[in-house]
PDB file of C-alpha atoms in Angstrom:
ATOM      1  CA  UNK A   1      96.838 106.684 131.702  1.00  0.00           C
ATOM      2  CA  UNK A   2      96.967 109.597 130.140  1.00  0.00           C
ATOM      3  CA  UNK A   3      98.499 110.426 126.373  1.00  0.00           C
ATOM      4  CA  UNK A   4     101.082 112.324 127.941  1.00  0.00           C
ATOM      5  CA  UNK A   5     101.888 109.384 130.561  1.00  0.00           C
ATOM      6  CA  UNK A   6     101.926 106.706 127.772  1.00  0.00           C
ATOM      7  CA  UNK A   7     104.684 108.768 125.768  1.00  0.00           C
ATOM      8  CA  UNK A   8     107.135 107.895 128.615  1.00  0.00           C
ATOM      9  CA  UNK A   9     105.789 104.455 129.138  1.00  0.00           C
ATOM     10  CA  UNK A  10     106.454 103.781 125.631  1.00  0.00           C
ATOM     11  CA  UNK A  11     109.675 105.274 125.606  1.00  0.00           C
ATOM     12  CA  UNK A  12     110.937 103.420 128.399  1.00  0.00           C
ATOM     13  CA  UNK A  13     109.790 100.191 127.298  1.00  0.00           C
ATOM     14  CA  UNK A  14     111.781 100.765 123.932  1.00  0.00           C
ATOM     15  CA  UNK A  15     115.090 102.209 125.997  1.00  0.00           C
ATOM     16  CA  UNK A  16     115.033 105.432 126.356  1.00  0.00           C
ATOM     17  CA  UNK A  17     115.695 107.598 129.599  1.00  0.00           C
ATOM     18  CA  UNK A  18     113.439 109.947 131.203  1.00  0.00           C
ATOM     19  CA  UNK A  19     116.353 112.852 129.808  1.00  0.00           C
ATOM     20  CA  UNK A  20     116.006 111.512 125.937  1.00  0.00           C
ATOM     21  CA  UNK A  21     112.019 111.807 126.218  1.00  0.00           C
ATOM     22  CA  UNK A  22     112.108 115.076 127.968  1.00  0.00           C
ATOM     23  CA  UNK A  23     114.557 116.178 124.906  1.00  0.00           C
ATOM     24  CA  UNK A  24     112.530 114.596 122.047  1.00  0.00           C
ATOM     25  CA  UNK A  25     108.880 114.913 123.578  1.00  0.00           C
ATOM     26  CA  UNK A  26     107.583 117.807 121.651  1.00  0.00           C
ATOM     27  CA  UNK A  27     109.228 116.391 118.489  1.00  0.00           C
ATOM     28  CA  UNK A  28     107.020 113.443 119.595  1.00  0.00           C
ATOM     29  CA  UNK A  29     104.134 115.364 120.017  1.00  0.00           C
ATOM     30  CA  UNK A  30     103.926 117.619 116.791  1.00  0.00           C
ATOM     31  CA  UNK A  31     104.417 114.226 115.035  1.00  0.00           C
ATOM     32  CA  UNK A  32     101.615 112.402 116.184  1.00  0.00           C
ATOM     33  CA  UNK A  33      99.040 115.556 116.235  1.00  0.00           C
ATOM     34  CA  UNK A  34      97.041 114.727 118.494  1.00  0.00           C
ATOM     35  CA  UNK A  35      96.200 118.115 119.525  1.00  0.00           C
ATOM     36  CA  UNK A  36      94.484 119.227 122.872  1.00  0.00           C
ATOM     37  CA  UNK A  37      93.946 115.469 123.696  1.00  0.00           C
ATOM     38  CA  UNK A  38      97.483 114.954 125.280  1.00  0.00           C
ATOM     39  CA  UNK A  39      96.512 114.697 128.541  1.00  0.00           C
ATOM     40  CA  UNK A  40      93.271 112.974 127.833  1.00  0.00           C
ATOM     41  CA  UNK A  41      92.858 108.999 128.715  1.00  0.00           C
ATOM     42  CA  UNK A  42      93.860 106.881 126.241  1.00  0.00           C
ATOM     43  CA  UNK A  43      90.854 105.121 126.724  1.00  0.00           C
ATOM     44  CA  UNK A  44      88.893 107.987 125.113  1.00  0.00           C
ATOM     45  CA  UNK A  45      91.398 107.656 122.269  1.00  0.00           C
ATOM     46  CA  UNK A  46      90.330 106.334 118.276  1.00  0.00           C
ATOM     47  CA  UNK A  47      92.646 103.618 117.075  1.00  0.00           C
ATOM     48  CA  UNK A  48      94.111 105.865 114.999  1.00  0.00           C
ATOM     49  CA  UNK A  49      94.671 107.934 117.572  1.00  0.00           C
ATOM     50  CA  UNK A  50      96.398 105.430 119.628  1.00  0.00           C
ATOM     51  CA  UNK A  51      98.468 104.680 116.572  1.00  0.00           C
ATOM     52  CA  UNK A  52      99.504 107.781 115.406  1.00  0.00           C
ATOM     53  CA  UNK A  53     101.307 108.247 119.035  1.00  0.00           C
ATOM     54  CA  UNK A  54     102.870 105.002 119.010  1.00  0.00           C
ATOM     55  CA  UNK A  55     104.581 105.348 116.162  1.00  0.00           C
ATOM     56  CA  UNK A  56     105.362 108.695 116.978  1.00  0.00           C
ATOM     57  CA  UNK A  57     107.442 107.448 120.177  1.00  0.00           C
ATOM     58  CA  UNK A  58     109.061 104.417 118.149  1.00  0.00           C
ATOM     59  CA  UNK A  59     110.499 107.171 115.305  1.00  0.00           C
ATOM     60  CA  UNK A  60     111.639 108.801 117.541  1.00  0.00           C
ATOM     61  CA  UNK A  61     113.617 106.406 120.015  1.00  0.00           C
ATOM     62  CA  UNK A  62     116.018 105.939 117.040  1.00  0.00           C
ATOM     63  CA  UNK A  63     115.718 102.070 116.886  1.00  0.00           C
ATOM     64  CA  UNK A  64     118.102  99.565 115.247  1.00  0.00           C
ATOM     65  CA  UNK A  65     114.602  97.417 113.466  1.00  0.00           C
ATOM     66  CA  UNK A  66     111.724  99.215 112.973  1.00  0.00           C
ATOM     67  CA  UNK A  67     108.671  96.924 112.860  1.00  0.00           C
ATOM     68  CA  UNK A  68     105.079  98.920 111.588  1.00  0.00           C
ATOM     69  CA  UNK A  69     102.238  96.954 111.226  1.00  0.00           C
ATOM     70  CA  UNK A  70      99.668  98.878 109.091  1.00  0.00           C
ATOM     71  CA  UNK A  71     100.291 102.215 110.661  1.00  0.00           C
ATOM     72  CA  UNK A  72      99.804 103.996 107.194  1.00  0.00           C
ATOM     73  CA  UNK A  73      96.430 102.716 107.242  1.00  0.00           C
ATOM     74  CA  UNK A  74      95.440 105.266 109.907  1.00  0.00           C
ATOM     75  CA  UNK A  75      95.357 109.263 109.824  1.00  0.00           C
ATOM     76  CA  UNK A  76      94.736 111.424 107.648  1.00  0.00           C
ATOM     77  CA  UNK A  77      97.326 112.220 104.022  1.00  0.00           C
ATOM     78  CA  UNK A  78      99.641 114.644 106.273  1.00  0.00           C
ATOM     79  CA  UNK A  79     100.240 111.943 108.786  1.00  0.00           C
ATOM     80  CA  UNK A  80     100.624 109.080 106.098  1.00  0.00           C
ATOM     81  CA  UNK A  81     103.421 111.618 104.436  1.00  0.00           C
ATOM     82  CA  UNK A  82     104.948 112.352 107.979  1.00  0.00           C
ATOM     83  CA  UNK A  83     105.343 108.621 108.117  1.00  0.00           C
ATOM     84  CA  UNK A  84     106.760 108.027 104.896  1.00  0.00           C
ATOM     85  CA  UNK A  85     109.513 110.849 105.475  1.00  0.00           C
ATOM     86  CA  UNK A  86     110.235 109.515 108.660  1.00  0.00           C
ATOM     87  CA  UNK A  87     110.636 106.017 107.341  1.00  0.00           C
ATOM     88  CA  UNK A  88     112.814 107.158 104.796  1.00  0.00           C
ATOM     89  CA  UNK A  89     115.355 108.885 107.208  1.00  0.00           C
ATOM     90  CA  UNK A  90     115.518 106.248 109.103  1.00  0.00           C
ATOM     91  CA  UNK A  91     116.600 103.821 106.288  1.00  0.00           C
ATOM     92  CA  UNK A  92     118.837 106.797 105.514  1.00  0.00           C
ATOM     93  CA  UNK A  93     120.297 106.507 108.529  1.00  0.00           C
ATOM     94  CA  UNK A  94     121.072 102.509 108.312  1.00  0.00           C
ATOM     95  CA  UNK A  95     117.625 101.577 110.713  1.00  0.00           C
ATOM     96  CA  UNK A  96     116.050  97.959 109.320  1.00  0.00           C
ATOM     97  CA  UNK A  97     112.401  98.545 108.828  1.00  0.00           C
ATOM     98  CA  UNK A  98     109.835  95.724 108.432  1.00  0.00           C
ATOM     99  CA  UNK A  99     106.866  96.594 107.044  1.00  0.00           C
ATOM    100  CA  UNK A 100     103.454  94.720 107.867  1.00  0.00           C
ATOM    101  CA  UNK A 101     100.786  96.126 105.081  1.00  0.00           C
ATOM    102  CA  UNK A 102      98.543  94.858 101.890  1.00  0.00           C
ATOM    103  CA  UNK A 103      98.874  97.954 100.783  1.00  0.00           C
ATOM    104  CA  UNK A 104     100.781  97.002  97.041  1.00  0.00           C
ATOM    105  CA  UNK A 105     101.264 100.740  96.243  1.00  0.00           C
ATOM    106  CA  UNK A 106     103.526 101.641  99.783  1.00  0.00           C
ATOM    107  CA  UNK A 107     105.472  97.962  99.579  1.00  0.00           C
ATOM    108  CA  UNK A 108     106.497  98.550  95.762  1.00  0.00           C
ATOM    109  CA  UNK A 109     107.656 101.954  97.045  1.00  0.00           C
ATOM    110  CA  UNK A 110     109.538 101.440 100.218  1.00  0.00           C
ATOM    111  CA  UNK A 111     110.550  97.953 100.705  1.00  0.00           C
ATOM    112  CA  UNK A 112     113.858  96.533  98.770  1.00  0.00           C
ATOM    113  CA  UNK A 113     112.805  92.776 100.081  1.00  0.00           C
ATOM    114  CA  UNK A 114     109.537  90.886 100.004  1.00  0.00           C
ATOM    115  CA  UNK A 115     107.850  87.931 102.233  1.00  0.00           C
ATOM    116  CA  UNK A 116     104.649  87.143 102.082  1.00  0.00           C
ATOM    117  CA  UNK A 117     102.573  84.848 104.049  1.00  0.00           C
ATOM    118  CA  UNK A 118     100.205  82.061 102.775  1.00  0.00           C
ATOM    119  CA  UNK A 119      98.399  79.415 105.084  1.00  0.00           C
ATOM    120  CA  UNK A 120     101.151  79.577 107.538  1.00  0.00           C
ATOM    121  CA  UNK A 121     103.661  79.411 104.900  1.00  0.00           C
ATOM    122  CA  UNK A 122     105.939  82.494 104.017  1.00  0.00           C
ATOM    123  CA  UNK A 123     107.610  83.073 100.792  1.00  0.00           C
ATOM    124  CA  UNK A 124     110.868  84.902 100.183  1.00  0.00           C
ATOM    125  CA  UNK A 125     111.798  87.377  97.502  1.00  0.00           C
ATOM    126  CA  UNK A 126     114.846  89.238  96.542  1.00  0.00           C
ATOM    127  CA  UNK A 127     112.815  91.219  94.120  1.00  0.00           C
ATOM    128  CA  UNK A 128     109.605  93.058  95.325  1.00  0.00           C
ATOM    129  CA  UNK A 129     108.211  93.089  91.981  1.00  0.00           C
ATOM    130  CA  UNK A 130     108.208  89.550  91.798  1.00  0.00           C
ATOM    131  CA  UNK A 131     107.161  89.125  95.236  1.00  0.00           C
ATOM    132  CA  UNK A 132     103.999  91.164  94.576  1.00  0.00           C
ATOM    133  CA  UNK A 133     103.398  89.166  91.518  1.00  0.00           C
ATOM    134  CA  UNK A 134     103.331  85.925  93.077  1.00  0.00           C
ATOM    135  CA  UNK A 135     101.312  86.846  95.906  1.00  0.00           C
ATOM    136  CA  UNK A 136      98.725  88.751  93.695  1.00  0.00           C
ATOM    137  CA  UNK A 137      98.323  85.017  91.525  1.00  0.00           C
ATOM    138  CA  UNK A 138      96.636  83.883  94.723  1.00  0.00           C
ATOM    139  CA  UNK A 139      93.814  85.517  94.165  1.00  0.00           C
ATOM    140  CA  UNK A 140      93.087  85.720  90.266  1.00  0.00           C
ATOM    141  CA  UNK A 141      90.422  82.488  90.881  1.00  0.00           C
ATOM    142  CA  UNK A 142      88.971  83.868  93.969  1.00  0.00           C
ATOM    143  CA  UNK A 143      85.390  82.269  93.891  1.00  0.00           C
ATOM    144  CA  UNK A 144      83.963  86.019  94.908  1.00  0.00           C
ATOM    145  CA  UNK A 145      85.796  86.999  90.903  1.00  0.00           C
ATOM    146  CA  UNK A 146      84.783  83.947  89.369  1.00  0.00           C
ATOM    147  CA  UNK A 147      83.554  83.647  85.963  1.00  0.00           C
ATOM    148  CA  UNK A 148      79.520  83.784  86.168  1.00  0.00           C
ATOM    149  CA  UNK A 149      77.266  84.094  83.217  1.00  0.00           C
ATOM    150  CA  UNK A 150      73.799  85.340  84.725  1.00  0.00           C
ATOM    151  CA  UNK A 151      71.987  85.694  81.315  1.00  0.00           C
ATOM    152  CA  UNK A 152      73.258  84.614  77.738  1.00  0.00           C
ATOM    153  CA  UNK A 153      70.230  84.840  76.080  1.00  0.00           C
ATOM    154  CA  UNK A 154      66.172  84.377  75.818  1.00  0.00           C
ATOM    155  CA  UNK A 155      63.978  82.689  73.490  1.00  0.00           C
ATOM    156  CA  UNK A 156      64.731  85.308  70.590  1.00  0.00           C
ATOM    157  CA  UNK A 157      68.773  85.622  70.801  1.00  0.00           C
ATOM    158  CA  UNK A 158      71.362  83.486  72.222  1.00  0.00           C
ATOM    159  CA  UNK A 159      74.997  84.474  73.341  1.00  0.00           C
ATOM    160  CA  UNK A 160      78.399  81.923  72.465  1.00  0.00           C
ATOM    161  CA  UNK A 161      81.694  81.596  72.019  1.00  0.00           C
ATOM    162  CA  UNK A 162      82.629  84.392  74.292  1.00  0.00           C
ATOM    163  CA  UNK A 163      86.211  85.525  75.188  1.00  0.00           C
ATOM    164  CA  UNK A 164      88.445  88.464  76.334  1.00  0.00           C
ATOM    165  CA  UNK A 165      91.772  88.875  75.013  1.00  0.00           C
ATOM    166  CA  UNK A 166      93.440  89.378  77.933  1.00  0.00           C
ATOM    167  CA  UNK A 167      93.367  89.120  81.826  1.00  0.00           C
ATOM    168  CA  UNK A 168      96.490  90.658  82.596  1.00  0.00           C
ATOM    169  CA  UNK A 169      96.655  94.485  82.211  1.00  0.00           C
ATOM    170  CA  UNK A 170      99.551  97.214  82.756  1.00  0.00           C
ATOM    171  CA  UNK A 171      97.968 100.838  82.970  1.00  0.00           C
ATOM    172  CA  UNK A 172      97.033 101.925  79.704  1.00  0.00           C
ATOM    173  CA  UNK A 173      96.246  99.046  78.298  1.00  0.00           C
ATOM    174  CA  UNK A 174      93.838  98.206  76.055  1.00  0.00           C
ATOM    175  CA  UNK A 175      90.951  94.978  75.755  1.00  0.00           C
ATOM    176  CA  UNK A 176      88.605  93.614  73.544  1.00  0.00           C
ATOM    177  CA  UNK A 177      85.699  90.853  74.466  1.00  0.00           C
ATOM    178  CA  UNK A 178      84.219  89.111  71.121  1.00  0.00           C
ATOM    179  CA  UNK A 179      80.929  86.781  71.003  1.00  0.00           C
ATOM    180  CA  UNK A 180      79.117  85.034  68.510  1.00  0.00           C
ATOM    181  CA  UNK A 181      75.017  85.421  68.655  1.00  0.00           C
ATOM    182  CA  UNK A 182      72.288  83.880  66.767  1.00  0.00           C
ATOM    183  CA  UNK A 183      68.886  85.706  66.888  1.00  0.00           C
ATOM    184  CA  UNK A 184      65.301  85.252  65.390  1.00  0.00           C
ATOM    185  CA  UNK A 185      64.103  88.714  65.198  1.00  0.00           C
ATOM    186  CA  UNK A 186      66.090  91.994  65.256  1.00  0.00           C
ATOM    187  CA  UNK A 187      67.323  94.158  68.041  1.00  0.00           C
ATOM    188  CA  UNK A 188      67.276  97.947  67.680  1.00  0.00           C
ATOM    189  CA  UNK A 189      68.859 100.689  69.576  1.00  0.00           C
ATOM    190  CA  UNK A 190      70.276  97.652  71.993  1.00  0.00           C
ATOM    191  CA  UNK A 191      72.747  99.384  75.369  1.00  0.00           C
ATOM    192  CA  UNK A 192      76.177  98.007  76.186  1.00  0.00           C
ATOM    193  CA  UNK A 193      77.681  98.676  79.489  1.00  0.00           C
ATOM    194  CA  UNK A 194      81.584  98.002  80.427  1.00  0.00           C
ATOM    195  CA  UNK A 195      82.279  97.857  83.860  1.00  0.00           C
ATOM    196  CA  UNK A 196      85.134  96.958  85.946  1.00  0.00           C
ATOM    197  CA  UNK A 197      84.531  96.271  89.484  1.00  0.00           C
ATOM    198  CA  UNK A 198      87.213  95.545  92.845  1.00  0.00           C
ATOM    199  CA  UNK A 199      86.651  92.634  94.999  1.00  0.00           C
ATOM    200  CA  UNK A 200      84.710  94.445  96.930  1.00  0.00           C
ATOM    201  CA  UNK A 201      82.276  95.821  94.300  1.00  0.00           C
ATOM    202  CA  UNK A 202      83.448  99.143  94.012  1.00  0.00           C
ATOM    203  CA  UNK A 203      83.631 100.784  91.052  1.00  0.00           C
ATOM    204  CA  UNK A 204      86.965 101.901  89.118  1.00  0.00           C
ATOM    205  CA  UNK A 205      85.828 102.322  85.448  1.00  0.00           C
ATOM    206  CA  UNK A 206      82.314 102.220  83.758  1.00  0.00           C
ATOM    207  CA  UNK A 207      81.060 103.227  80.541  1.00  0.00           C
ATOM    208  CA  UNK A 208      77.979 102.759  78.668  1.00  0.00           C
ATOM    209  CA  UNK A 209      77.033 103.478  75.151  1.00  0.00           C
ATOM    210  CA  UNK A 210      73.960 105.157  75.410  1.00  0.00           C
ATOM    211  CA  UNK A 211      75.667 107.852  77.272  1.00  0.00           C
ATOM    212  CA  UNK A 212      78.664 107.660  74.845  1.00  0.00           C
ATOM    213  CA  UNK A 213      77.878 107.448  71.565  1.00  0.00           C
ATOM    214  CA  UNK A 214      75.183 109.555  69.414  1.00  0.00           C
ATOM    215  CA  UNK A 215      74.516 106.355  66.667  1.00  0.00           C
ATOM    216  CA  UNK A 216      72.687 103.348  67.352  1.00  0.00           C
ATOM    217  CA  UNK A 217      73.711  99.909  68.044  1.00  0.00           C
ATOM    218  CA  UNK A 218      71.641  96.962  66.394  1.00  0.00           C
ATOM    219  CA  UNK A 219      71.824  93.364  66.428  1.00  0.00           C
ATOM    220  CA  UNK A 220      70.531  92.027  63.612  1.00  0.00           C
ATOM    221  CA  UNK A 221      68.022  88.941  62.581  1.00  0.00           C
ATOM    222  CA  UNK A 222      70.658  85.892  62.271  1.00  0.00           C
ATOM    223  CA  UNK A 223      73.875  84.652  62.816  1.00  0.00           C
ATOM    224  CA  UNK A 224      76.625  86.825  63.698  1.00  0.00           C
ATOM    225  CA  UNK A 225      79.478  88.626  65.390  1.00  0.00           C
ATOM    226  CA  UNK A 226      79.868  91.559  67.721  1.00  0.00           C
ATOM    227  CA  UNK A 227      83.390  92.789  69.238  1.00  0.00           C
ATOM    228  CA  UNK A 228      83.416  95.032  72.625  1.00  0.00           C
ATOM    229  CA  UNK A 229      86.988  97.341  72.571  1.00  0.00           C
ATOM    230  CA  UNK A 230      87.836  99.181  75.850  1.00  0.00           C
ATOM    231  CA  UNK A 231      90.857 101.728  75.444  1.00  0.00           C
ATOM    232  CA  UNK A 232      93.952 102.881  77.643  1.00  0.00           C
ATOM    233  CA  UNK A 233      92.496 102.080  80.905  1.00  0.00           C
ATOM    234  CA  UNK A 234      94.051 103.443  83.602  1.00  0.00           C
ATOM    235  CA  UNK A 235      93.990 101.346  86.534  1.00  0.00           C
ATOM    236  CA  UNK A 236      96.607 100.060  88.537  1.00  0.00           C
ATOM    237  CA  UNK A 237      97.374  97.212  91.079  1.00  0.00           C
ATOM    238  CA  UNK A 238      94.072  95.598  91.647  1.00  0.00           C
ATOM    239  CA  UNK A 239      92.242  92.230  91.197  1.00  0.00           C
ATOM    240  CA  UNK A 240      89.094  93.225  89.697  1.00  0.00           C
ATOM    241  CA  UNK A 241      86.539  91.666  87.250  1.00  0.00           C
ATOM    242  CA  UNK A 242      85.063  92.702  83.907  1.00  0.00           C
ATOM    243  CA  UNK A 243      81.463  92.739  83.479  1.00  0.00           C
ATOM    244  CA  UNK A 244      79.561  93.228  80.247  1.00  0.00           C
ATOM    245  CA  UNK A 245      76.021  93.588  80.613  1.00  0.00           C
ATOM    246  CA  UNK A 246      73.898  94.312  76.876  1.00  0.00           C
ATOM    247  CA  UNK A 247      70.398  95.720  77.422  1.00  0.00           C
ATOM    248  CA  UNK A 248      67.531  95.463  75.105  1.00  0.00           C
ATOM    249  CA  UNK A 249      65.837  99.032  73.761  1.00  0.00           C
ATOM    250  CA  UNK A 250      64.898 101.342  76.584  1.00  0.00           C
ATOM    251  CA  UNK A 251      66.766  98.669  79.021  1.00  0.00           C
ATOM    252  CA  UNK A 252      64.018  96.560  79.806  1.00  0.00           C
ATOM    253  CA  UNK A 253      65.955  93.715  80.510  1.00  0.00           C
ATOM    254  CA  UNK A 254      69.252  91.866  79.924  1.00  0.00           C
ATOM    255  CA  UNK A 255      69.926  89.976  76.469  1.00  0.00           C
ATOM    256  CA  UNK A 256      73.582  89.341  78.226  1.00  0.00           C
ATOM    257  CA  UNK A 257      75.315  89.713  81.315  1.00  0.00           C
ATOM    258  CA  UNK A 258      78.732  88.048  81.703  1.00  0.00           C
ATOM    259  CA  UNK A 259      81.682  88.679  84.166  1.00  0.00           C
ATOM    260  CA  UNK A 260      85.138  87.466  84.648  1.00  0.00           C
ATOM    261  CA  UNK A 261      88.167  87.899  86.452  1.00  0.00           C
ATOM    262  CA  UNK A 262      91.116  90.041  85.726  1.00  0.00           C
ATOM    263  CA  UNK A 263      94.333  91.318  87.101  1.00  0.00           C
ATOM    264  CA  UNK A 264      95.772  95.073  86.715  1.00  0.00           C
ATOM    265  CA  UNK A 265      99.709  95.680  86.995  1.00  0.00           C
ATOM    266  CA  UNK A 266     101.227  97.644  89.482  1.00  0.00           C
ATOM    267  CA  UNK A 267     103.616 100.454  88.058  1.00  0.00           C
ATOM    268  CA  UNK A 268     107.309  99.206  88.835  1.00  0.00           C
ATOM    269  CA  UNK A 269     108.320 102.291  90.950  1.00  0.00           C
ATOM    270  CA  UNK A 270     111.988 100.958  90.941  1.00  0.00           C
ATOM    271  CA  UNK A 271     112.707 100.580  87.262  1.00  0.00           C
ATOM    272  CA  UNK A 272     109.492 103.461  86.167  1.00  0.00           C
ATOM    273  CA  UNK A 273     108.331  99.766  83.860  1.00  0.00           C
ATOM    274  CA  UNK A 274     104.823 100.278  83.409  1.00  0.00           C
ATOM    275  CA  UNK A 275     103.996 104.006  84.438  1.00  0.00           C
ATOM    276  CA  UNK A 276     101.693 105.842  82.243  1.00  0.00           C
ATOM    277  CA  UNK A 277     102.904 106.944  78.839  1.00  0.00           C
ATOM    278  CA  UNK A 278     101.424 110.687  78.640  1.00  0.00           C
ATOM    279  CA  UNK A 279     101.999 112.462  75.619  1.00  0.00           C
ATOM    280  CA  UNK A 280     103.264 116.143  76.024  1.00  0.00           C
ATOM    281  CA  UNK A 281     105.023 118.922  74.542  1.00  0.00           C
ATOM    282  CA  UNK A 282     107.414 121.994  75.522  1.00  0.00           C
ATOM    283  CA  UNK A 283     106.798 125.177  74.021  1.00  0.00           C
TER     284      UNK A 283
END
């Protein structure tokens, strides 16, 4: 069947007469944008192609419980805003929309109530905030974030008493990590990167002190202390780990590599608790 064909399909299946279609169908159309490929096979159709017109027809059917699974997941920023306008005047206009997503950003946003489901199990919240909180505590000890110390040392300098300040962050926030070393000789012109890293290893901050700063760093012959201080970063609603890797002169190799979980706030869109503090004037 064609795109064209599926519209009315659709439409029927959810209710609506041949007559409402006919009225709405280019409002339908327009929506999803799917261009010249209306009267193509569906077959030939991407999933978010597929998707895009689906929800196009269920918008428009003007439907007492709107269920969307994931649909902002597909399309390009136009569509995703086309979908969040349309959500809202539906909920505008008293429709009960349940929203299937892991996106934290769109369910702090739009939804009002929160379950979440865990093993089979779902949890119920009055307050999305707290919702979000809860389910984002399941996976602060993820083995894939765990704690791992791949190098603390070689026969010259060894690496102890290590520890981070915090491991929950609102944006802006600030963190130190202090250690204790003991070496035999001295280090000069040593490298410290900072890097924090998603689940899935991409990158959302990284900063290394060859690149920013013009003086050297040293570790001296002995016993001592060294403190690591990361300011205002700005990242928001993500489980993500902290690694700290310290390079010898010219990075050779590692005197220290350590890396351990943390947990970044989402911004309370409801209340504005958390959002960025930016410093401004009028004149």
């Amino acid at each position: 069947l064609t795109g064209r064909e599926n519209v009315y399909i659709n439409a029927a299946i959810l209710g609506m007469t041949k007559d409402e279609v006919d009225e709405k169908f280019d409002d339908i159309i327009e929506f999803a944008d799917i261009g010249d490929f209306l009267d193509v096979p569906v077959k030939f159709y991407s999933s978010g192609m597929f998707v895009r017109l689906g929800f196009a027809v269920a918008a428009h059917c003007k439907p007492d419980i709107l269920l969307v699974d994931e649909v902002l997941a597909v399309g390009d920023t136009g569509f995703q805003n086309k979908c969040f306008n349309k959500i809202g005047e539906l909920k505008k206009r008293g429709t009960t929309t349940i929203m299937v997503s892991h996106n934290m950003h769109m369910i702090s946003t739009f939804a009002e109530k929160l379950i979440f489901l865990n093993k089979c199990k779902g949890r119920y919240f009055n307050s999305v905030t707290e919702g979000i909180k809860e389910y984002t505590k399941l996976f602060i000890n993820k083995e894939d974030l765990g704690i791992e110390k791949v190098c603390s040392g070689n026969d010259n300098i060894k690496f102890f008493d290590v520890e981070i300040n915090k491991r929950i962050f609102y944006p802006g926030d600030s963190f130190s990590i202090s250690m204790k070393y003991k070496s035999r000789i001295d280090y000069e012109d040593i490298d410290i990167d900072t890097g924090i890293y998603s689940g899935n290893e991409i990158s959302l901050y990284f900063q290394a002190t060859n690149k920013a700063y013009n003086k050297k760093i040293n570790l001296e012959k002995g016993k001592h202390a060294l403190k690591i201080e990361i300011k205002n970063i700005q990242i928001n609603n993500s489980m993500a780990k902290i690694i700290i890797a310290i390079w010898s002169k010219n990075r050779v190799g590692y005197l220290f590599w350590w890396r351990i979980p943390v947990e970044f706030k989402e911004i309370d869109y409801s209340t504005g608790k958390n959002f960025l503090k930016v410093l401004y004037e009028v004149k």
